[in-house]
mmCIF file with all atom_site columns, C-alpha atoms in Angstrom:
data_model
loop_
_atom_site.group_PDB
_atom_site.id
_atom_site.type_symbol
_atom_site.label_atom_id
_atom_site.label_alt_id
_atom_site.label_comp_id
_atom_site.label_asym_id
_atom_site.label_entity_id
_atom_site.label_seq_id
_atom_site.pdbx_PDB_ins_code
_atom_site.Cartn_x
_atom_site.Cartn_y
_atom_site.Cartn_z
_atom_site.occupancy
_atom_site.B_iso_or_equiv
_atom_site.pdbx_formal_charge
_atom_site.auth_seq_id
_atom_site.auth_comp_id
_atom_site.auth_asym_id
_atom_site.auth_atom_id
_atom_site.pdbx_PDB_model_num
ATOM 1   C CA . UNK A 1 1   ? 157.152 -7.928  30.825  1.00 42.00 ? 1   UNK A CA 1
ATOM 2   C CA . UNK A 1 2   ? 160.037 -6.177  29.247  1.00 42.00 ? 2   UNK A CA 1
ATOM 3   C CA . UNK A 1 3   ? 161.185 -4.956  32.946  1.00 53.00 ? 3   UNK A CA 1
ATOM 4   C CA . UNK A 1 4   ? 159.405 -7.831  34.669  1.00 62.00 ? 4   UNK A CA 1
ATOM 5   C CA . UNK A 1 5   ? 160.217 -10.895 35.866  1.00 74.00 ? 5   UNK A CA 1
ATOM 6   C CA . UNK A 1 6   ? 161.321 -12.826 32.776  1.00 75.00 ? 6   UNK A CA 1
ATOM 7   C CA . UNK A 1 7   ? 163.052 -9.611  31.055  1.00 72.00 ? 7   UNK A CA 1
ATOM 8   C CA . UNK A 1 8   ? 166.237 -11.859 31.109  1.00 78.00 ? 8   UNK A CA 1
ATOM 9   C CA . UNK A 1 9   ? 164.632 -13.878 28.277  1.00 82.00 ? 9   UNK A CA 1
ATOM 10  C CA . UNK A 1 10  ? 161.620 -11.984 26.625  1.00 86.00 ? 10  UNK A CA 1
ATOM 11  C CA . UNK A 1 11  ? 162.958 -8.484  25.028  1.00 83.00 ? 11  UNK A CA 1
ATOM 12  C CA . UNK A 1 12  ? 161.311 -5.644  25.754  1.00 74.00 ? 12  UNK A CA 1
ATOM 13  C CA . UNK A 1 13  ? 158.096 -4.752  24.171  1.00 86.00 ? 13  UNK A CA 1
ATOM 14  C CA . UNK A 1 14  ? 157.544 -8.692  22.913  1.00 90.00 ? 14  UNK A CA 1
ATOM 15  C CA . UNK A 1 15  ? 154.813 -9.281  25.624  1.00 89.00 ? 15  UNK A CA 1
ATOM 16  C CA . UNK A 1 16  ? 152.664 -6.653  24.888  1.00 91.00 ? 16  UNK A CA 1
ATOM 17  C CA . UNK A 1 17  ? 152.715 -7.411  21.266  1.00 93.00 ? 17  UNK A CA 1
ATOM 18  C CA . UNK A 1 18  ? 152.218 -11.180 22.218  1.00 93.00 ? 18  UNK A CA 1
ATOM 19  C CA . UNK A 1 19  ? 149.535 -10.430 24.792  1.00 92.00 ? 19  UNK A CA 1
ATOM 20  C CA . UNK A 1 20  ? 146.229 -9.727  23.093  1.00 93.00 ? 20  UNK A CA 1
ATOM 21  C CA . UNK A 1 21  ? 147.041 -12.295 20.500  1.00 94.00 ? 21  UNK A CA 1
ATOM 22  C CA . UNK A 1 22  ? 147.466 -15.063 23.263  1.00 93.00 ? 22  UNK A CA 1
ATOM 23  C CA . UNK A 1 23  ? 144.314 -17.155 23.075  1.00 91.00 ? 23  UNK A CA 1
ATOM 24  C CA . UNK A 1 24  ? 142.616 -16.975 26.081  1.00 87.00 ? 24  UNK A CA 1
ATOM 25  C CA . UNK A 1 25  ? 142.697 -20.457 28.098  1.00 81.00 ? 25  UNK A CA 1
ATOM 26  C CA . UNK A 1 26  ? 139.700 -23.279 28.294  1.00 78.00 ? 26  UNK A CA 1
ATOM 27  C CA . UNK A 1 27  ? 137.343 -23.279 31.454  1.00 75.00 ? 27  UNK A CA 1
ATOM 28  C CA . UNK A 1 28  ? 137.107 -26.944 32.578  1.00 72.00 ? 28  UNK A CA 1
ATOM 29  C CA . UNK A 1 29  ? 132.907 -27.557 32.380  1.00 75.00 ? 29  UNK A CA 1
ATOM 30  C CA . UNK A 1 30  ? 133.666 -30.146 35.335  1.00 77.00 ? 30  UNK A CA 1
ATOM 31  C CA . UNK A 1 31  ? 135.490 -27.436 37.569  1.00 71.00 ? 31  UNK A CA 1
ATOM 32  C CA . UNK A 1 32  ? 138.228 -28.245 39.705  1.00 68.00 ? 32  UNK A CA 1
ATOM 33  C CA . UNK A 1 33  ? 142.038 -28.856 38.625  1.00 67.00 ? 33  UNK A CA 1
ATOM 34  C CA . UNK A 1 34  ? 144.952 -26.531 39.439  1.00 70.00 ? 34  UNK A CA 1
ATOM 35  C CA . UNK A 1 35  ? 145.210 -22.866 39.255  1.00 72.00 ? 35  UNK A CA 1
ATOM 36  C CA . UNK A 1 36  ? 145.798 -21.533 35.627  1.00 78.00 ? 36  UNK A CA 1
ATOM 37  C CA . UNK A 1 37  ? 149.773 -20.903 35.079  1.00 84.00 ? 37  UNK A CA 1
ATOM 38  C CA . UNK A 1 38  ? 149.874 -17.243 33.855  1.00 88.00 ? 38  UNK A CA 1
ATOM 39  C CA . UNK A 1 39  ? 150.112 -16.798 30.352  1.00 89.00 ? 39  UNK A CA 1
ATOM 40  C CA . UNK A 1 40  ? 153.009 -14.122 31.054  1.00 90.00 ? 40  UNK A CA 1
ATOM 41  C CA . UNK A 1 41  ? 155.148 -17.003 32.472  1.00 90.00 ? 41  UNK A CA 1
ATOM 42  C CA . UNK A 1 42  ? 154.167 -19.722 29.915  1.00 92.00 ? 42  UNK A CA 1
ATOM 43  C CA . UNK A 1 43  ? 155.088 -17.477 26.974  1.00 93.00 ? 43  UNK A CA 1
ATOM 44  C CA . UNK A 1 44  ? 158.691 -17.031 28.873  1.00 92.00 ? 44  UNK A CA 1
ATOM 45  C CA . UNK A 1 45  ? 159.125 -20.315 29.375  1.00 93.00 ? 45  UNK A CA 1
ATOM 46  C CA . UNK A 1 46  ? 158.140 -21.366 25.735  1.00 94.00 ? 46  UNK A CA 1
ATOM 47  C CA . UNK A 1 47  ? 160.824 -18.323 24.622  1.00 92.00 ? 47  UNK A CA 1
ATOM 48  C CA . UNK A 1 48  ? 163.604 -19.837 26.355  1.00 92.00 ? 48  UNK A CA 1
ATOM 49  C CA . UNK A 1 49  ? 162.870 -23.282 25.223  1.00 93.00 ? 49  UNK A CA 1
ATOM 50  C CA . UNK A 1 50  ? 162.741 -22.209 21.115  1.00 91.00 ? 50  UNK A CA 1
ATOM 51  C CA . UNK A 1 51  ? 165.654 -19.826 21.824  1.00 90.00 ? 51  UNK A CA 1
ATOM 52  C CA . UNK A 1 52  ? 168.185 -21.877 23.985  1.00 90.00 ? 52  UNK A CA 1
ATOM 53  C CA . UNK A 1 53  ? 167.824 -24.933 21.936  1.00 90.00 ? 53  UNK A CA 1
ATOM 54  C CA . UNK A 1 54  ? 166.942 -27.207 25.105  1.00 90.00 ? 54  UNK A CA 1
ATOM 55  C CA . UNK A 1 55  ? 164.315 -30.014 25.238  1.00 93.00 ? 55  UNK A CA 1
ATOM 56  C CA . UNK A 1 56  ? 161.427 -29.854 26.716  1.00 92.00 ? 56  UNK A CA 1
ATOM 57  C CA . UNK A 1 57  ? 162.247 -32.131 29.556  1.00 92.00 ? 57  UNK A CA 1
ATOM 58  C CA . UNK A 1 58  ? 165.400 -29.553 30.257  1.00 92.00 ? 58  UNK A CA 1
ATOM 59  C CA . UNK A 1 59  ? 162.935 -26.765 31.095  1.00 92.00 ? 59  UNK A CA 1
ATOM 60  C CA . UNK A 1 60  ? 164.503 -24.702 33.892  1.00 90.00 ? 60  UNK A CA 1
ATOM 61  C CA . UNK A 1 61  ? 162.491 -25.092 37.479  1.00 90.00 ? 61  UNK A CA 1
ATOM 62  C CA . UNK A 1 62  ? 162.703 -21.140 37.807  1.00 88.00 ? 62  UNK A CA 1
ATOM 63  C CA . UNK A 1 63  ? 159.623 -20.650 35.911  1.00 90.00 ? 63  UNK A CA 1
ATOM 64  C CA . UNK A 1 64  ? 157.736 -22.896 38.365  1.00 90.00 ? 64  UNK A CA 1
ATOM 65  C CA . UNK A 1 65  ? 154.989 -24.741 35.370  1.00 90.00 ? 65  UNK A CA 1
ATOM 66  C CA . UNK A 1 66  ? 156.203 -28.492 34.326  1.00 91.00 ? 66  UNK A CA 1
ATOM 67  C CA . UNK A 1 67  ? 157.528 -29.432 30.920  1.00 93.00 ? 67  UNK A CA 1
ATOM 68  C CA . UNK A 1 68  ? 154.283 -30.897 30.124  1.00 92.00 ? 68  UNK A CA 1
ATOM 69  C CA . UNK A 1 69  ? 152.471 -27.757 30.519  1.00 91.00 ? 69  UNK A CA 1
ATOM 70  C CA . UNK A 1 70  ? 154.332 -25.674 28.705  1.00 93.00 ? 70  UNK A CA 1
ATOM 71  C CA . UNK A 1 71  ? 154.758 -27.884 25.902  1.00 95.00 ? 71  UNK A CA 1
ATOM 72  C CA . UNK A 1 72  ? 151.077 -28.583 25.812  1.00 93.00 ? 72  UNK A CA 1
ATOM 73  C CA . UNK A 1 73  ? 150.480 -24.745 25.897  1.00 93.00 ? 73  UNK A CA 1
ATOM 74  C CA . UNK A 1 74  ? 153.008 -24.703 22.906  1.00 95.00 ? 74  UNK A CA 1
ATOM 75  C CA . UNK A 1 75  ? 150.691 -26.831 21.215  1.00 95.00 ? 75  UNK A CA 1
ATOM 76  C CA . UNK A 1 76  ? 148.059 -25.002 21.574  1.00 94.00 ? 76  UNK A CA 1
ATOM 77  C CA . UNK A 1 77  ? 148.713 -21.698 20.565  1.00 94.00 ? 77  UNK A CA 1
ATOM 78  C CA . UNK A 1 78  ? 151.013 -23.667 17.642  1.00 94.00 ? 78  UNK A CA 1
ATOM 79  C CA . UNK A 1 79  ? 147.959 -24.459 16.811  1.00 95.00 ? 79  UNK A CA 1
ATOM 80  C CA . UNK A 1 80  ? 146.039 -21.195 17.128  1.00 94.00 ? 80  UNK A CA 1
ATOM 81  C CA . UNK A 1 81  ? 148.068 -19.707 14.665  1.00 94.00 ? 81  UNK A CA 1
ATOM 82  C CA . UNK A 1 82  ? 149.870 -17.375 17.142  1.00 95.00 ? 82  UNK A CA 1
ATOM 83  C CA . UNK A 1 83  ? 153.475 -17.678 16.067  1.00 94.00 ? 83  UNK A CA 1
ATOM 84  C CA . UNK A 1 84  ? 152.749 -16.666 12.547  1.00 94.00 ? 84  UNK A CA 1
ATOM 85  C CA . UNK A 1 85  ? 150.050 -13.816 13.735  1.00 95.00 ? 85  UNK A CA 1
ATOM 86  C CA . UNK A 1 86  ? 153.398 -12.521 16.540  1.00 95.00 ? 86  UNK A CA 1
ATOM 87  C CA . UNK A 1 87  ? 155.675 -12.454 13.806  1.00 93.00 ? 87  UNK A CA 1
ATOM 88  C CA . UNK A 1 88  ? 153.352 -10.617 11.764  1.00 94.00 ? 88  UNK A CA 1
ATOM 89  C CA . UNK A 1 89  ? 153.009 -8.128  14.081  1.00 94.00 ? 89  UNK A CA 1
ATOM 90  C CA . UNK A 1 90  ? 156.618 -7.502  15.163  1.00 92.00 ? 90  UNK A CA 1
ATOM 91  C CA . UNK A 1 91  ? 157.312 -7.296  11.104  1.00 90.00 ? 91  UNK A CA 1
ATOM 92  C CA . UNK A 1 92  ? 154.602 -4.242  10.979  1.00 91.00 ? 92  UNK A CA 1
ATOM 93  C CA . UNK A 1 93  ? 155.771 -2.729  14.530  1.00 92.00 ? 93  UNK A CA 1
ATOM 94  C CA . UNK A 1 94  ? 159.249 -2.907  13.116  1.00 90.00 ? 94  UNK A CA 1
ATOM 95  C CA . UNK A 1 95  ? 157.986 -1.215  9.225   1.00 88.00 ? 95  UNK A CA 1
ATOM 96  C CA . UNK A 1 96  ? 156.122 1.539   10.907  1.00 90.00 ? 96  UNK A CA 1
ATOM 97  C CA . UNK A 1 97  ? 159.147 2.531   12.657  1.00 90.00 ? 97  UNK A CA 1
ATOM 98  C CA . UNK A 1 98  ? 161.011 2.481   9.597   1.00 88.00 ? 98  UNK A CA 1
ATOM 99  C CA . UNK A 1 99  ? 163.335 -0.362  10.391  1.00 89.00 ? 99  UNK A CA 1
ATOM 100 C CA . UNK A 1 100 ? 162.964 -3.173  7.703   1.00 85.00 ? 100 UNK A CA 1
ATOM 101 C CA . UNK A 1 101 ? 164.341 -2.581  4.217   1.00 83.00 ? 101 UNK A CA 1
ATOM 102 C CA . UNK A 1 102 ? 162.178 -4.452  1.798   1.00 75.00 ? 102 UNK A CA 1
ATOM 103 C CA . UNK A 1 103 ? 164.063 -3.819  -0.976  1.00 81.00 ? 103 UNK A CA 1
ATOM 104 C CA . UNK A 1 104 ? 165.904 -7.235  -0.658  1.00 81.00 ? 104 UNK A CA 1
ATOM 105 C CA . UNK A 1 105 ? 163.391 -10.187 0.004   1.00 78.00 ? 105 UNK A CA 1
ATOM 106 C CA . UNK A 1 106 ? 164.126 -13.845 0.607   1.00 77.00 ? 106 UNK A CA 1
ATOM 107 C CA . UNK A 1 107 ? 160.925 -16.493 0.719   1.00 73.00 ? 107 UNK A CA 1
ATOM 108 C CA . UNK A 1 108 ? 161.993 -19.664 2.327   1.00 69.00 ? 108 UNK A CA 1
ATOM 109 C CA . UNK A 1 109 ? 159.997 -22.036 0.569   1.00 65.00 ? 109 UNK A CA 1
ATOM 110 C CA . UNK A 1 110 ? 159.211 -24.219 3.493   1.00 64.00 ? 110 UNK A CA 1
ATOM 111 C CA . UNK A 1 111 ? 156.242 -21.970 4.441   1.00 54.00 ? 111 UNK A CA 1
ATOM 112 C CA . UNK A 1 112 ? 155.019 -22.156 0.603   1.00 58.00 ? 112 UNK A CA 1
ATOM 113 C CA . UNK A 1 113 ? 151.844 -24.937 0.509   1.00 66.00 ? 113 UNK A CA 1
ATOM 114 C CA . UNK A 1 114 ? 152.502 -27.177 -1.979  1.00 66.00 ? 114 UNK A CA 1
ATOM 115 C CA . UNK A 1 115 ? 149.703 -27.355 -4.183  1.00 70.00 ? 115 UNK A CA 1
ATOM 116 C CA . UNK A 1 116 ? 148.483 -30.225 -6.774  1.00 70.00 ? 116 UNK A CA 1
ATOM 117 C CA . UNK A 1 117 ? 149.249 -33.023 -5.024  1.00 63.00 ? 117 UNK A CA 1
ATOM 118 C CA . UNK A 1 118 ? 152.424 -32.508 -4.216  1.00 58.00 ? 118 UNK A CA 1
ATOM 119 C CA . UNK A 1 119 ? 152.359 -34.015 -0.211  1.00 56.00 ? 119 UNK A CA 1
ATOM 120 C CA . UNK A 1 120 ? 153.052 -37.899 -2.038  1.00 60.00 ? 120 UNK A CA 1
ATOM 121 C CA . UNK A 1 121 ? 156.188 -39.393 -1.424  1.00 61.00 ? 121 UNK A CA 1
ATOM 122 C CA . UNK A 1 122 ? 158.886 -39.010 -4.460  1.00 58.00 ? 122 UNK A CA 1
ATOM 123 C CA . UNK A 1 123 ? 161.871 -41.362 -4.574  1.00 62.00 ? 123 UNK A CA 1
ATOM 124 C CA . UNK A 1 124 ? 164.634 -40.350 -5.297  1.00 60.00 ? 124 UNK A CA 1
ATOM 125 C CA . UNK A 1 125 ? 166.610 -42.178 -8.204  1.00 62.00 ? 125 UNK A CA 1
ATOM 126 C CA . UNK A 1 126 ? 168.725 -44.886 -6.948  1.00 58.00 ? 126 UNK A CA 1
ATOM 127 C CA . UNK A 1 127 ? 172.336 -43.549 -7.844  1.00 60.00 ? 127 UNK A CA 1
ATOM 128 C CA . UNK A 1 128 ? 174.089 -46.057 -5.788  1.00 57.00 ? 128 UNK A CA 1
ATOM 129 C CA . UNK A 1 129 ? 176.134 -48.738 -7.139  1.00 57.00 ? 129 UNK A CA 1
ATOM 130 C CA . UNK A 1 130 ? 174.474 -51.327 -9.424  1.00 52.00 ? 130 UNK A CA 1
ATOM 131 C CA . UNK A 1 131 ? 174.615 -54.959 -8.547  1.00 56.00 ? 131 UNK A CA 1
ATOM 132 C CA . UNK A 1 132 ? 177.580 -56.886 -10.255 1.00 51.00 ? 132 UNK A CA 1
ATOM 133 C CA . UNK A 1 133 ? 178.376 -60.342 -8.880  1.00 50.00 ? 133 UNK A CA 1
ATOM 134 C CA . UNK A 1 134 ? 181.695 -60.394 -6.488  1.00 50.00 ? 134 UNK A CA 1
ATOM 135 C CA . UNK A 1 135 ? 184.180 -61.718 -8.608  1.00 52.00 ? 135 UNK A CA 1
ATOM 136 C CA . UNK A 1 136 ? 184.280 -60.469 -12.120 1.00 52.00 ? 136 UNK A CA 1
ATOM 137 C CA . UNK A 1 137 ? 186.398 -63.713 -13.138 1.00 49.00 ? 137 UNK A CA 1
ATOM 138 C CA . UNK A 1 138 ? 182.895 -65.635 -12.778 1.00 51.00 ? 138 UNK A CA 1
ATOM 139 C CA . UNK A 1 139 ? 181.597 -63.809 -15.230 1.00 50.00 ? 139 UNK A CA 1
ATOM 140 C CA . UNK A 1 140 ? 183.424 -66.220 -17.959 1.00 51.00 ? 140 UNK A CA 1
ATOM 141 C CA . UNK A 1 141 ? 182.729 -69.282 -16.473 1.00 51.00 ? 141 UNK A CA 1
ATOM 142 C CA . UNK A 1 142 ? 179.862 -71.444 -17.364 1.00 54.00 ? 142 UNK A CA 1
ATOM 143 C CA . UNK A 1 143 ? 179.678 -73.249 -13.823 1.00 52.00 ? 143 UNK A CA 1
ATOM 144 C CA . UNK A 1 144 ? 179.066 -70.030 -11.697 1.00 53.00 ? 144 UNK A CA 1
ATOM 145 C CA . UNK A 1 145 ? 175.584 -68.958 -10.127 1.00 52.00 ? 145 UNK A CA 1
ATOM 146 C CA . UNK A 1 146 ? 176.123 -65.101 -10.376 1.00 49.00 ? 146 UNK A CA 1
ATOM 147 C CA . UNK A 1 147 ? 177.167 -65.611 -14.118 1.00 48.00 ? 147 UNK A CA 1
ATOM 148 C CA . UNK A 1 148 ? 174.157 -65.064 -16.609 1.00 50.00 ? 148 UNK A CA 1
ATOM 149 C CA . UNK A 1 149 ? 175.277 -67.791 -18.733 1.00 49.00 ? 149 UNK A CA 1
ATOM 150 C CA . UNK A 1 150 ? 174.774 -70.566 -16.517 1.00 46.00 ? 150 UNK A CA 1
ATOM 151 C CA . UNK A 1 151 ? 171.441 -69.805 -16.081 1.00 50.00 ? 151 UNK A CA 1
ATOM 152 C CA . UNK A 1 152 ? 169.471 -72.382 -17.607 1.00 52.00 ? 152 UNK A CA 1
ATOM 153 C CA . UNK A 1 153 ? 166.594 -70.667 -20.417 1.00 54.00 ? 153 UNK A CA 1
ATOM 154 C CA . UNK A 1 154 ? 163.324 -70.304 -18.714 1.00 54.00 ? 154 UNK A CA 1
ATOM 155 C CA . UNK A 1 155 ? 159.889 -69.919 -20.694 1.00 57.00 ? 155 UNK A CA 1
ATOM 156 C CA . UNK A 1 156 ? 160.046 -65.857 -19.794 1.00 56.00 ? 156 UNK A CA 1
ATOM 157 C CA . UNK A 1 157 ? 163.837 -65.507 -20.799 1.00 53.00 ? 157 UNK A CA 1
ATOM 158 C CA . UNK A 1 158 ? 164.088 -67.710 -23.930 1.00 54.00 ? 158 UNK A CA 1
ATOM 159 C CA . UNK A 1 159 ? 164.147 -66.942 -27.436 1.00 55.00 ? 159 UNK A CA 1
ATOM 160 C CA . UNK A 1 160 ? 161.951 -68.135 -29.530 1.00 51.00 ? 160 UNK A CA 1
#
């Protein structure tokens, strides 16, 4: 692919690292349905979408598959595991050549599982303003409701 077609967006050498680790597409049991869009142009398309930014829906008509498709094929091999097995693989391409310096290592911890429990919900302490009444005058006066001494003794908040 490098000099192919799509060599505008995939850099050389990427498709025939990505090729064999492509899963290879579902036979419908029922038959029928639309020629298979080549796996070559689907992994082109999906390049341009995670490198340009775009949304799906702004998928360029020059690769000739629909938004749907490619997104769905996205899914898929999301799904399969290939993005993490590609990178892999450009990572040892790139250490048997002798380009990557290890020496200096940074681990993003949004690919580390969290473990114990740790998918719940926290929240986060409330370190907004506390509630005071509006008018700090009130307060003194007997005859307001925000004050806490007009509040007439209740059996939970008297003393006794």
């Amino acid at each position: 692919m490098g000099r192919g077609t799509w060599s505008w967006i995939v850099p050389d050498g990427l498709w025939e690292i990505a090729k064999p680790l492509i899963p290879p597409s579902r036979v419908r049991p029922q038959g029928g349905g639309t020629q298979d869009t080549p796996d070559e142009t689907l992994f082109a398309a999906i390049i341009y979408v995670l490198v340009s930014g775009c949304a799906w829906r702004q998928l360029p008509p020059c690769f000739g598959i629909s938004k749907s498709t490619a997104h769905r094929r996205f899914l898929i091999w999301s799904r399969a595991g290939l993005w993490g097995r590609l990178h892999e693989a450009v990572l040892h391409r790139l250490d048997d050549a002798g380009l990557i310096d290890v020496t200096r290592v940074v681990l993003d911890t949004a690919h580390v599982r969290a473990k114990k429990g740790a998918n719940t919900q926290v929240r986060a302490p409330w370190t907004g303003a506390s509630r005071v009444p509006g008018c700090t005058y009130c307060r003194t006066r007997t005859g307001c409701p925000s004050s806490s001494a007009s509040r007439p003794a209740t059996p939970t908040t008297a003393k006794g």
